[in-house]
PDB file of C-alpha atoms and ligand atoms in Angstrom:
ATOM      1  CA  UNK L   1      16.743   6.945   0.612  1.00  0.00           C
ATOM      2  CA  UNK L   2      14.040   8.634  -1.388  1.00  0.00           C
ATOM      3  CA  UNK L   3      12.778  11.880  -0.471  1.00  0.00           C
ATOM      4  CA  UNK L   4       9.673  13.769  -1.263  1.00  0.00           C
ATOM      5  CA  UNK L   5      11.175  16.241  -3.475  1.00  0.00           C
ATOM      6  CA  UNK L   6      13.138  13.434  -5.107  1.00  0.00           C
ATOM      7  CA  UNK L   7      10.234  11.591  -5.968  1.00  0.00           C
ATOM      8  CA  UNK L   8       8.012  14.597  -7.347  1.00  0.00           C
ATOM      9  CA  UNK L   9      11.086  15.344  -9.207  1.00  0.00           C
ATOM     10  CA  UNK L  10      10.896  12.114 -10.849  1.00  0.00           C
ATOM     11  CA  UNK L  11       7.123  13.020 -12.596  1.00  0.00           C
ATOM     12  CA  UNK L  12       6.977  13.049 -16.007  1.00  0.00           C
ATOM     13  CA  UNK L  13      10.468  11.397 -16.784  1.00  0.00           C
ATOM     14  CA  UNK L  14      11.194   8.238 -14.679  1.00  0.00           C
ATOM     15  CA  UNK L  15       8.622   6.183 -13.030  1.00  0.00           C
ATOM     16  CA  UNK L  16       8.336   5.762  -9.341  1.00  0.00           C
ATOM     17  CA  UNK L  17       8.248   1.838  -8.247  1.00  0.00           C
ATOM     18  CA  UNK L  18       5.755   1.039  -5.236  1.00  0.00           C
ATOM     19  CA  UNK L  19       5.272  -2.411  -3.328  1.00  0.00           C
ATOM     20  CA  UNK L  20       2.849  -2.888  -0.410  1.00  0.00           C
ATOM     21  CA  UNK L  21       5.240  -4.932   2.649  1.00  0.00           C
ATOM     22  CA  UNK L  22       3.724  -6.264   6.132  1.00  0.00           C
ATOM     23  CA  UNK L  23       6.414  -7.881   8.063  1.00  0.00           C
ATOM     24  CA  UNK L  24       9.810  -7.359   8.450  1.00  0.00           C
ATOM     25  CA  UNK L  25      11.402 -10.431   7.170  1.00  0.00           C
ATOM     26  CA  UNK L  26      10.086  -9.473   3.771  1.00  0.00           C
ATOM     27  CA  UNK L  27      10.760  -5.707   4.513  1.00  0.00           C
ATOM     28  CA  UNK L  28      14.368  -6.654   4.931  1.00  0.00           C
ATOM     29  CA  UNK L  29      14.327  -8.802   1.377  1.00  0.00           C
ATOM     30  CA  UNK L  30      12.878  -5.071  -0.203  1.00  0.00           C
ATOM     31  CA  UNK L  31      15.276  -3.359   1.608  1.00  0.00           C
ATOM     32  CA  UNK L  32      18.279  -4.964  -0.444  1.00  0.00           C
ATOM     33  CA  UNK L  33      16.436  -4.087  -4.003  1.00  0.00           C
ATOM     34  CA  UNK L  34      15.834  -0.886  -5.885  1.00  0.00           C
ATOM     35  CA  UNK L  35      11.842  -0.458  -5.036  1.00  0.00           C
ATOM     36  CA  UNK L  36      11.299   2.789  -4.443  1.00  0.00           C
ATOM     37  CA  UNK L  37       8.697   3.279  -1.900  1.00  0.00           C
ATOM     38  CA  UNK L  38       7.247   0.787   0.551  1.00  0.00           C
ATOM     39  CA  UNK L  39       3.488   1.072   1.744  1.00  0.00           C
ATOM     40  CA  UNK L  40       2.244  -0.455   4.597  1.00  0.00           C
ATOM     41  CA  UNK L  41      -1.363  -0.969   3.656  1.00  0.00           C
ATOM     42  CA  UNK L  42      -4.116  -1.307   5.185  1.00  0.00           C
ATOM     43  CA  UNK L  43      -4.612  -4.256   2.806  1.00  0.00           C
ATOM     44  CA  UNK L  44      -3.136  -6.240   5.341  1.00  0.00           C
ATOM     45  CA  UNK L  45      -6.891  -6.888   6.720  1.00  0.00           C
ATOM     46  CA  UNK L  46      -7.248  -8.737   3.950  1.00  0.00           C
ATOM     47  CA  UNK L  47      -4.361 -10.913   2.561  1.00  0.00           C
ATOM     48  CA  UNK L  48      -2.392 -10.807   5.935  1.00  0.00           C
ATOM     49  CA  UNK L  49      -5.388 -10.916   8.490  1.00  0.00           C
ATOM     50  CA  UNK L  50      -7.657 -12.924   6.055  1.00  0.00           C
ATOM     51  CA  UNK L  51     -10.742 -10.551   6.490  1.00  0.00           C
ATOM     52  CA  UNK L  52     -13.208  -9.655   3.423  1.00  0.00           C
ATOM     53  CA  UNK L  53     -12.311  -5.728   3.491  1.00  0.00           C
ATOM     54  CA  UNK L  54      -9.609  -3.818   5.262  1.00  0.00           C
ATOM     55  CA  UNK L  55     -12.808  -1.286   7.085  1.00  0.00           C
ATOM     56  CA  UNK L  56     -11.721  -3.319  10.854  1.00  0.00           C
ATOM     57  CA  UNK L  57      -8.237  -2.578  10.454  1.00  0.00           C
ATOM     58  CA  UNK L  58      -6.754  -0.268  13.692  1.00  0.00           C
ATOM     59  CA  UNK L  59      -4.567   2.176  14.004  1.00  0.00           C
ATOM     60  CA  UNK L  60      -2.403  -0.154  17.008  1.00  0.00           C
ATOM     61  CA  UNK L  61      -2.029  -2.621  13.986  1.00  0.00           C
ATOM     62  CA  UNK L  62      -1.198   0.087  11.346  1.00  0.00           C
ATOM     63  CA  UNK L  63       1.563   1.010  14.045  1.00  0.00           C
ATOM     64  CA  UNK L  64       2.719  -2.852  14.823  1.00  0.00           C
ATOM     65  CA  UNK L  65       3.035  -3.344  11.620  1.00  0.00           C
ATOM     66  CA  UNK L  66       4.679   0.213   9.898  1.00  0.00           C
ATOM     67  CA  UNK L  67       7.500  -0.749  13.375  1.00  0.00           C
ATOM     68  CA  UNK L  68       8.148  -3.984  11.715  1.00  0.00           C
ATOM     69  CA  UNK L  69       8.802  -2.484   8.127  1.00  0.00           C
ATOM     70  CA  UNK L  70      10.788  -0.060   9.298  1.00  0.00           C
ATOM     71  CA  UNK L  71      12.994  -2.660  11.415  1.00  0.00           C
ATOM     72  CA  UNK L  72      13.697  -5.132   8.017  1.00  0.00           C
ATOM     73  CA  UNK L  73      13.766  -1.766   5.871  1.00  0.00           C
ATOM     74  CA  UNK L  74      15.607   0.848   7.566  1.00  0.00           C
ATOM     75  CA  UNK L  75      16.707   2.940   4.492  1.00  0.00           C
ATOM     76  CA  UNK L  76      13.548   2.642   2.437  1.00  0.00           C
ATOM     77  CA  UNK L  77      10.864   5.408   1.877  1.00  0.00           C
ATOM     78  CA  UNK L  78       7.666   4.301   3.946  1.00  0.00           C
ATOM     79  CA  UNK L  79       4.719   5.181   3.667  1.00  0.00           C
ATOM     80  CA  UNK L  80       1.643   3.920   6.259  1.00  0.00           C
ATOM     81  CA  UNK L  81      -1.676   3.984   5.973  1.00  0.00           C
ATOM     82  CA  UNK L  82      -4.422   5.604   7.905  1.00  0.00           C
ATOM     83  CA  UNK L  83      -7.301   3.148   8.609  1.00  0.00           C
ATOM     84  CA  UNK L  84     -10.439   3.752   8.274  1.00  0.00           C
ATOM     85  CA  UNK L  85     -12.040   6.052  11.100  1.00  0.00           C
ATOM     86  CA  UNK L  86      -8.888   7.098  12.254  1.00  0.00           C
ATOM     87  CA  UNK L  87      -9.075  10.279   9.769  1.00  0.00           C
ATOM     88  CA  UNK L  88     -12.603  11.234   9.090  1.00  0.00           C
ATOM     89  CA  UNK L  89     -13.429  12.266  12.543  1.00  0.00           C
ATOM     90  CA  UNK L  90     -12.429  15.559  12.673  1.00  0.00           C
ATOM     91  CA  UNK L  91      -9.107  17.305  11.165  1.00  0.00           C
ATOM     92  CA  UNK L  92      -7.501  17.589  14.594  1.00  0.00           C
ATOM     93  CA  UNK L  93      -8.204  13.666  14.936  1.00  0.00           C
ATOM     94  CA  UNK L  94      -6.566  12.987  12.322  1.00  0.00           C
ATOM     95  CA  UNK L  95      -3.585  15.151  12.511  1.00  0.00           C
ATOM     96  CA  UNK L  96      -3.090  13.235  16.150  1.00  0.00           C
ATOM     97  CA  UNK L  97      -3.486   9.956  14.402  1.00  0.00           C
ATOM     98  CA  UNK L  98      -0.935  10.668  11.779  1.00  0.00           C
ATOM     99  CA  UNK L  99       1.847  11.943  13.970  1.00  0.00           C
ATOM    100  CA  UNK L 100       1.250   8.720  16.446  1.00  0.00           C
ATOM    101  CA  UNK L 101       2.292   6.771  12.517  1.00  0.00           C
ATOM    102  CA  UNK L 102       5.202   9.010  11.944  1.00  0.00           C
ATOM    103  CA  UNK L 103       6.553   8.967  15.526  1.00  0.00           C
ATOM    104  CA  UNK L 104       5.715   5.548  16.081  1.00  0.00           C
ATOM    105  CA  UNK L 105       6.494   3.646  13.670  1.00  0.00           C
ATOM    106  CA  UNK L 106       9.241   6.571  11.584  1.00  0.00           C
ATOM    107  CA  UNK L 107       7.347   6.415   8.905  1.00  0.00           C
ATOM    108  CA  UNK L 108       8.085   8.987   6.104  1.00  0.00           C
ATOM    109  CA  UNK L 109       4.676   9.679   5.495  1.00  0.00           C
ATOM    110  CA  UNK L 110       0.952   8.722   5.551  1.00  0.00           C
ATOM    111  CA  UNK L 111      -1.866   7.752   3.306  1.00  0.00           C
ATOM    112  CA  UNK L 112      -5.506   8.234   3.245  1.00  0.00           C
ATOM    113  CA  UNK L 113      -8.660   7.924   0.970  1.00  0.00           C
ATOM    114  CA  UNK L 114     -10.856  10.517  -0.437  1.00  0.00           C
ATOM    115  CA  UNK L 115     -11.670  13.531  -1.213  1.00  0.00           C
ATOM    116  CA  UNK L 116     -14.492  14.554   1.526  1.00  0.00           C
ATOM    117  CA  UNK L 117     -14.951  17.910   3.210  1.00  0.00           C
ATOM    118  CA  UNK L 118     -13.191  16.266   6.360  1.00  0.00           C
ATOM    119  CA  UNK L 119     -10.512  14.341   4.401  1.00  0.00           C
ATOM    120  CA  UNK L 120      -9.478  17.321   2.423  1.00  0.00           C
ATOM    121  CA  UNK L 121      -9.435  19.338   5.725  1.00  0.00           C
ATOM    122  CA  UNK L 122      -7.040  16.421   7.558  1.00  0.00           C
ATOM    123  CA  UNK L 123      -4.858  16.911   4.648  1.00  0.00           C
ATOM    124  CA  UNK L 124      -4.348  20.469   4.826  1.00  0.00           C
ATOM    125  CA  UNK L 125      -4.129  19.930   8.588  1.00  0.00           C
ATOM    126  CA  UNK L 126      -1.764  16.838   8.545  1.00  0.00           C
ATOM    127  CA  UNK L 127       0.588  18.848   5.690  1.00  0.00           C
ATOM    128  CA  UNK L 128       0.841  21.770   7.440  1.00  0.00           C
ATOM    129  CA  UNK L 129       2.562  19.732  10.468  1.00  0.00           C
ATOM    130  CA  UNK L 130       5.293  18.690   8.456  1.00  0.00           C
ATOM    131  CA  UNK L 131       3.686  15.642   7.943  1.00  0.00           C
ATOM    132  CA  UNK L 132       3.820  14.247   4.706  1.00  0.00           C
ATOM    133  CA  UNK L 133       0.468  13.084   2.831  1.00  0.00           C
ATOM    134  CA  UNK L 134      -0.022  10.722   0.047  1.00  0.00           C
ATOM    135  CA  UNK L 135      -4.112  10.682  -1.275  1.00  0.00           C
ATOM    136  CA  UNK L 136      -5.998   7.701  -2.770  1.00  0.00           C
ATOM    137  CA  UNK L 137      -8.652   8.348  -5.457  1.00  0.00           C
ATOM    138  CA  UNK L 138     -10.894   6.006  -7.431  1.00  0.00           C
ATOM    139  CA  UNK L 139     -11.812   2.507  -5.861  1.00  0.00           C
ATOM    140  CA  UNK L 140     -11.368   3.739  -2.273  1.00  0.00           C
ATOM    141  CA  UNK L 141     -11.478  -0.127  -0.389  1.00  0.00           C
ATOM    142  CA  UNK L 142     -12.084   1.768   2.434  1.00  0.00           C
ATOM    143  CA  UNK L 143     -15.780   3.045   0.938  1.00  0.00           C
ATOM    144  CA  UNK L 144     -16.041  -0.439  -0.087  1.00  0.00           C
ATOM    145  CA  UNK L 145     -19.599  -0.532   0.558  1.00  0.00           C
ATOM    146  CA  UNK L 146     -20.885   2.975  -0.209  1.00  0.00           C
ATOM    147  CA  UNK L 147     -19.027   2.474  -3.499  1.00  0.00           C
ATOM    148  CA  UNK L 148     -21.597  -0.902  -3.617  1.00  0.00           C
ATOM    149  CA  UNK L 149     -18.705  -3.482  -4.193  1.00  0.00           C
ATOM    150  CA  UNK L 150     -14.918  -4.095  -5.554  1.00  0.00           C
ATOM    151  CA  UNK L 151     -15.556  -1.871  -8.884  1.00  0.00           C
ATOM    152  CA  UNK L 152     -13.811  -0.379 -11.444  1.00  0.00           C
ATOM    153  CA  UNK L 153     -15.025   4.010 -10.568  1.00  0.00           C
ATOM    154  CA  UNK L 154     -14.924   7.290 -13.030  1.00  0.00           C
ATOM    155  CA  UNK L 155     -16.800   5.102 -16.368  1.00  0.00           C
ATOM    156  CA  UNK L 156     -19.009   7.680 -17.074  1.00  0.00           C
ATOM    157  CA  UNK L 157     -18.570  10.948 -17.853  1.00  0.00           C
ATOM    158  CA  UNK L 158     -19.898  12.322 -14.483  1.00  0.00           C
ATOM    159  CA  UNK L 159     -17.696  10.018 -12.145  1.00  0.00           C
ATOM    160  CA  UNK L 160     -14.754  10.487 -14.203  1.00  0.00           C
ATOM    161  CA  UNK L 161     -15.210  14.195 -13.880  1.00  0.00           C
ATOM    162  CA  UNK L 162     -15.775  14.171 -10.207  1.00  0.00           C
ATOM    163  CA  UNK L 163     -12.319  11.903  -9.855  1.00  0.00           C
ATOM    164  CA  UNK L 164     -10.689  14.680 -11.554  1.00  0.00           C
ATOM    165  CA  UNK L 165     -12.332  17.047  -9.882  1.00  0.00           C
ATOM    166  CA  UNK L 166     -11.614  15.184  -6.421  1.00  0.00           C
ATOM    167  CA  UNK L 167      -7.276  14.769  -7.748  1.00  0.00           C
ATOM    168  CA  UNK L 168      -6.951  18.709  -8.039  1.00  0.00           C
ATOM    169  CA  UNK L 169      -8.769  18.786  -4.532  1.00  0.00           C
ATOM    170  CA  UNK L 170      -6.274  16.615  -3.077  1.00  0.00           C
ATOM    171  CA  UNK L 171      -3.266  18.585  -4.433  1.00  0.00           C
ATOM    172  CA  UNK L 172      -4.342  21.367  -3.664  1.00  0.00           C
ATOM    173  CA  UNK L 173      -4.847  20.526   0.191  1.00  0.00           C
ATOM    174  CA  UNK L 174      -1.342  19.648   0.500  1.00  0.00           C
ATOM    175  CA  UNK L 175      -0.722  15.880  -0.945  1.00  0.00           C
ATOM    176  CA  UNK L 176       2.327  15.202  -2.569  1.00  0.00           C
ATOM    177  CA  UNK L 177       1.726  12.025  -4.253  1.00  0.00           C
ATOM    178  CA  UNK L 178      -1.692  10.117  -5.522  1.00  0.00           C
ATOM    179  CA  UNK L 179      -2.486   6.728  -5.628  1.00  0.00           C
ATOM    180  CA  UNK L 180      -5.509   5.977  -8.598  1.00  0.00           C
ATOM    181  CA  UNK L 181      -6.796   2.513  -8.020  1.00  0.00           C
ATOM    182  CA  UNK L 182      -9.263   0.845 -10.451  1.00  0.00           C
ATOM    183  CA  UNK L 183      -9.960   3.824 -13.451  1.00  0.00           C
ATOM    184  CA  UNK L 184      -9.549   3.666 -16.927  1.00  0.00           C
ATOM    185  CA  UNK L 185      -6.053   4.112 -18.232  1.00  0.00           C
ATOM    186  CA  UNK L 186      -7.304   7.122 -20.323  1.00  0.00           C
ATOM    187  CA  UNK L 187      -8.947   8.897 -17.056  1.00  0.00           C
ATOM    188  CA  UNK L 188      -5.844   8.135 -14.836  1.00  0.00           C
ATOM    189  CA  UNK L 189      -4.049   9.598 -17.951  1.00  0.00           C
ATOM    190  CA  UNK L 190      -5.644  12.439 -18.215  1.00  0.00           C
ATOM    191  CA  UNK L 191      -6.030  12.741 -14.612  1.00  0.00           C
ATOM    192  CA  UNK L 192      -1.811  12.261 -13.991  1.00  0.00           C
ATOM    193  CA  UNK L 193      -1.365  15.095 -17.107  1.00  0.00           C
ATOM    194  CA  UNK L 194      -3.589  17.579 -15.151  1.00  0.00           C
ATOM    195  CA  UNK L 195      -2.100  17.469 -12.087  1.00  0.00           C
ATOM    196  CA  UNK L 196       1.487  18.994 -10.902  1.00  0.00           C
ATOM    197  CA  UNK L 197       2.195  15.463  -7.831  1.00  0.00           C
ATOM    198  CA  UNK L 198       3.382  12.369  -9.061  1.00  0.00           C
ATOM    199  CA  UNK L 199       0.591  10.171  -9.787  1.00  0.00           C
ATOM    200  CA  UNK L 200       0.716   6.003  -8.760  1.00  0.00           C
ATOM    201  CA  UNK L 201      -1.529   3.689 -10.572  1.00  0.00           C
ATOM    202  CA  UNK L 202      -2.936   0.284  -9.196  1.00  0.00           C
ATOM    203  CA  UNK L 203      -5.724  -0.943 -11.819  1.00  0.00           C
ATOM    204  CA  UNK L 204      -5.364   2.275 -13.592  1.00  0.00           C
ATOM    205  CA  UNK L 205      -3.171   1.702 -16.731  1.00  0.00           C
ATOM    206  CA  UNK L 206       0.148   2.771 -17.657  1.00  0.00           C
ATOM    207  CA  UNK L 207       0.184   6.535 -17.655  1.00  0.00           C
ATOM    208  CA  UNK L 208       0.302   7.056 -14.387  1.00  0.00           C
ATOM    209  CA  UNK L 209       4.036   7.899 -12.768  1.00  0.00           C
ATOM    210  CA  UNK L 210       4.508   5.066 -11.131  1.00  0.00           C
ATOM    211  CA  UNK L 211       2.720   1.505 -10.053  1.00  0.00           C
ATOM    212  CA  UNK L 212       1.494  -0.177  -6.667  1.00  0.00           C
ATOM    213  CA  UNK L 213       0.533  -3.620  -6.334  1.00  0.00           C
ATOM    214  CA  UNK L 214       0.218  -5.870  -3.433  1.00  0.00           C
ATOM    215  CA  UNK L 215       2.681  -7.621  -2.576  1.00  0.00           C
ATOM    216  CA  UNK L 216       1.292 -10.948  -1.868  1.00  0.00           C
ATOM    217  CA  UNK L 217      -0.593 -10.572  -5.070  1.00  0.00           C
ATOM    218  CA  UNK L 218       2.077  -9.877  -7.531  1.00  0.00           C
ATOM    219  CA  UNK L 219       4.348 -12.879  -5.258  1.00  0.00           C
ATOM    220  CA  UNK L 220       1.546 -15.651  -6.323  1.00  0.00           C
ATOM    221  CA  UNK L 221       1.075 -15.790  -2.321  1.00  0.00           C
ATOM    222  CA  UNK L 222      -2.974 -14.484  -2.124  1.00  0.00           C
ATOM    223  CA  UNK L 223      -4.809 -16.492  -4.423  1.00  0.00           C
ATOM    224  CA  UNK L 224      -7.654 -14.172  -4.746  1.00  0.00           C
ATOM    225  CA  UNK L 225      -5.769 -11.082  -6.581  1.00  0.00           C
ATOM    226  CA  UNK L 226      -7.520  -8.784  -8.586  1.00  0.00           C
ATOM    227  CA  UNK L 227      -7.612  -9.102 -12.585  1.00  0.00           C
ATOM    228  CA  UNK L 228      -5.083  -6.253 -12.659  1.00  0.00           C
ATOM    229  CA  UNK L 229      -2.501  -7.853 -11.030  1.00  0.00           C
ATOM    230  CA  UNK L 230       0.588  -9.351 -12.846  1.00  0.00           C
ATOM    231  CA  UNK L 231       1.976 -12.743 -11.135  1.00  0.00           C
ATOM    232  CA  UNK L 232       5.765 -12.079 -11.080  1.00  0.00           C
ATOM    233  CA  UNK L 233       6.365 -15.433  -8.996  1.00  0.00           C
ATOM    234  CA  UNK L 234       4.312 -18.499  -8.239  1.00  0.00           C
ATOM    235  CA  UNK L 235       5.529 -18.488  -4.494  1.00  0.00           C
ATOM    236  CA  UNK L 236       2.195 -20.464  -3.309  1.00  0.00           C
ATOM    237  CA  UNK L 237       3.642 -23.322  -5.550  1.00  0.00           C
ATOM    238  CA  UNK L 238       7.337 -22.805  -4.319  1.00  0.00           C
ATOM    239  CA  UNK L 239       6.003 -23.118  -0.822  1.00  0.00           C
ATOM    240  CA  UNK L 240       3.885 -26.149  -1.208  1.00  0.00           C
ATOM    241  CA  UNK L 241       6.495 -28.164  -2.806  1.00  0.00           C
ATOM    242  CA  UNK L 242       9.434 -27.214  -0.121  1.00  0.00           C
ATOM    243  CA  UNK L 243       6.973 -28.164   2.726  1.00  0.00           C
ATOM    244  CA  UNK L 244       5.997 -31.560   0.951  1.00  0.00           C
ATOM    245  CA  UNK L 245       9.336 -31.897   0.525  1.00  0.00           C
ATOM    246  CA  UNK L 246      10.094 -31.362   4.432  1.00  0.00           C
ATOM    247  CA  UNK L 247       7.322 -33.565   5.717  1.00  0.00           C
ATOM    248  CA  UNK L 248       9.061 -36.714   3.482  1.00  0.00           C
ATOM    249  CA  UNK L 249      12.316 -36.334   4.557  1.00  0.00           C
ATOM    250  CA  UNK L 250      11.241 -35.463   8.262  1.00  0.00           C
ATOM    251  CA  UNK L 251       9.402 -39.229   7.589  1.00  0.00           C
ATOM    252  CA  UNK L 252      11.960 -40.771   5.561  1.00  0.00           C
ATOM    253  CA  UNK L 253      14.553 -39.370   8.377  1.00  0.00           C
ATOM    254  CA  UNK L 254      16.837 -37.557   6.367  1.00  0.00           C
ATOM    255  CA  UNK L 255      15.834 -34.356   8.137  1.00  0.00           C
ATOM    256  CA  UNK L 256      18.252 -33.585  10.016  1.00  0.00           C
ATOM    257  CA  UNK L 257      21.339 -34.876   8.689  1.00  0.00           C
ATOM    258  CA  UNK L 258      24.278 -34.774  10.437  1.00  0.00           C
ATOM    259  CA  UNK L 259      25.534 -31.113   8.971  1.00  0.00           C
ATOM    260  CA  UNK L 260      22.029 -29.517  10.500  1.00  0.00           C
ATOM    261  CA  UNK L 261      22.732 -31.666  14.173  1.00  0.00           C
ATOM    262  CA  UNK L 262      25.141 -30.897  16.932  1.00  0.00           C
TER     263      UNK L 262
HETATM  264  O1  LIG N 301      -3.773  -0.803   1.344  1.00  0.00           O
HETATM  265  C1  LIG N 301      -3.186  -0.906   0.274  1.00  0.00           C
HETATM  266  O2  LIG N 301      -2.450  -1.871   0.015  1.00  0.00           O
HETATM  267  C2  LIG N 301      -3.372   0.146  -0.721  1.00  0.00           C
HETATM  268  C3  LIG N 301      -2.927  -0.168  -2.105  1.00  0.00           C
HETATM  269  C4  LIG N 301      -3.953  -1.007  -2.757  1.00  0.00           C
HETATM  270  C5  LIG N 301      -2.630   1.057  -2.879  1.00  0.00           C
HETATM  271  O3  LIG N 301      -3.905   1.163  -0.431  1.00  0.00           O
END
């Protein structure tokens, strides 16, 4: 299994591999390839729970869902995220939040978004309980709506200053890895060279040291991805046609043949 120090040992040479997982059937499919990292993401309000933003997503489900991961990948690196509210509170919150993840669900560490008084304070507060922290800079979904909408942060000078600003915040609080979602490659870039933590881009170009995407995105599975996203598979398609296929010989009774009766 990965480790922490493994992984930051990894920046600038080899690039760390990332994939978002919900469930454990897929979880145990990951388990037997060479990802890197899982992350349980809160993302699962939307393309697993169907809602328009991941802001109503609790920490029980964060936990019933980082238990199945870990059950279908038992010798993968996971990371969980913290929803939204369960770390902006107050640092102490938050550290009690993160250790109900880690012993709940044996997670190998947690994720959050920002780079607020409060957020920067859970961090140091979360990392100094052993806890491992991963940040999240740029598009944070969680600020979905203070950040007015799904777009692409840091195109002026002043916000892309303030993301760098906000990246050397977050390492120096404790984080040991940071996800950039939706910057420009050259800010992300610049952003990755100026900092000391691996770096994981989603949206954010191809300098960072490693990628995320969604799973059900990159799968064909969600069939409102983001322009970012690469389709690796057409799995809607694959599906459709095996269940057409099942309702016509379920009609046509070939389903079951003698081999699948006893
Ligand atoms: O929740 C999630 O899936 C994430 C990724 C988009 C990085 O945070």
């Amino acid at each position: 299994m990965e480790t922490v120090s493994k992984l930051q040992a990894r920046k600038p040479a080899e690039k760390i591999t990332m994939l978002t997982v919900y469930s454990a059937s897929t979880a145990m499919i990951l388990n037997q390839t060479n990802i890197d990292t899982l992350l349980v993401g809160d993302s699962l309000g939307v393309v697993f729970q169907g809602k328009p933003d991941t802001l109503s997503v609790a920490l029980e489900e964060m936990i019933y869902h980082g238990q199945a991961v870990r059950r279908g990948a038992p010798d993968k690196f996971m990371i969980v995220d913290l929803p939204f509210m369960s770390y902006q509170v107050n640092a102490e919150e938050s550290l009690i939040n993160a250790g109900r993840i880690m012993k709940q669900t044996g997670a190998n560490a947690v994720k959050l978004e920002g780079a607020s008084e409060v957020v920067l304070a859970s961090i140091q507060k979360i990392t100094a309980a052993g806890i491992p922290v991963v940040g999240h800079l740029g598009f944070t979904p969680q600020g979905v709506h203070s950040l007015s909408g799904y777009k692409v942060q840091g195109k002026d000078g002043a916000s892309a200053e303030k993301i760098k600003t906000e990246a050397l915040a977050v390492e120096k609080a404790g984080a040991f890895m940071l996800v950039l979602e939706m910057i420009p490659a050259a800010l992300a870039g610049s952003i990755t060279a100026g900092l000391k933590i691996p770096t994981i881009g989603i949206g954010a170009g191809p300098d960072c040291d490693g990628q995320v995407l969604v799973i059900d995105d990159m799968l064909g599975l969600y069939p409102r991805a983001p322009k970012f996203v690469k389709r690796y598979a057409n799995l809607d398609q694959s599906i459709s046609q095996a269940v057409e296929k099942y309702i016509s010989e379920v009609k046509e009774q070939k389903f079951p043949a003698a081999k699948y009766s006893f």
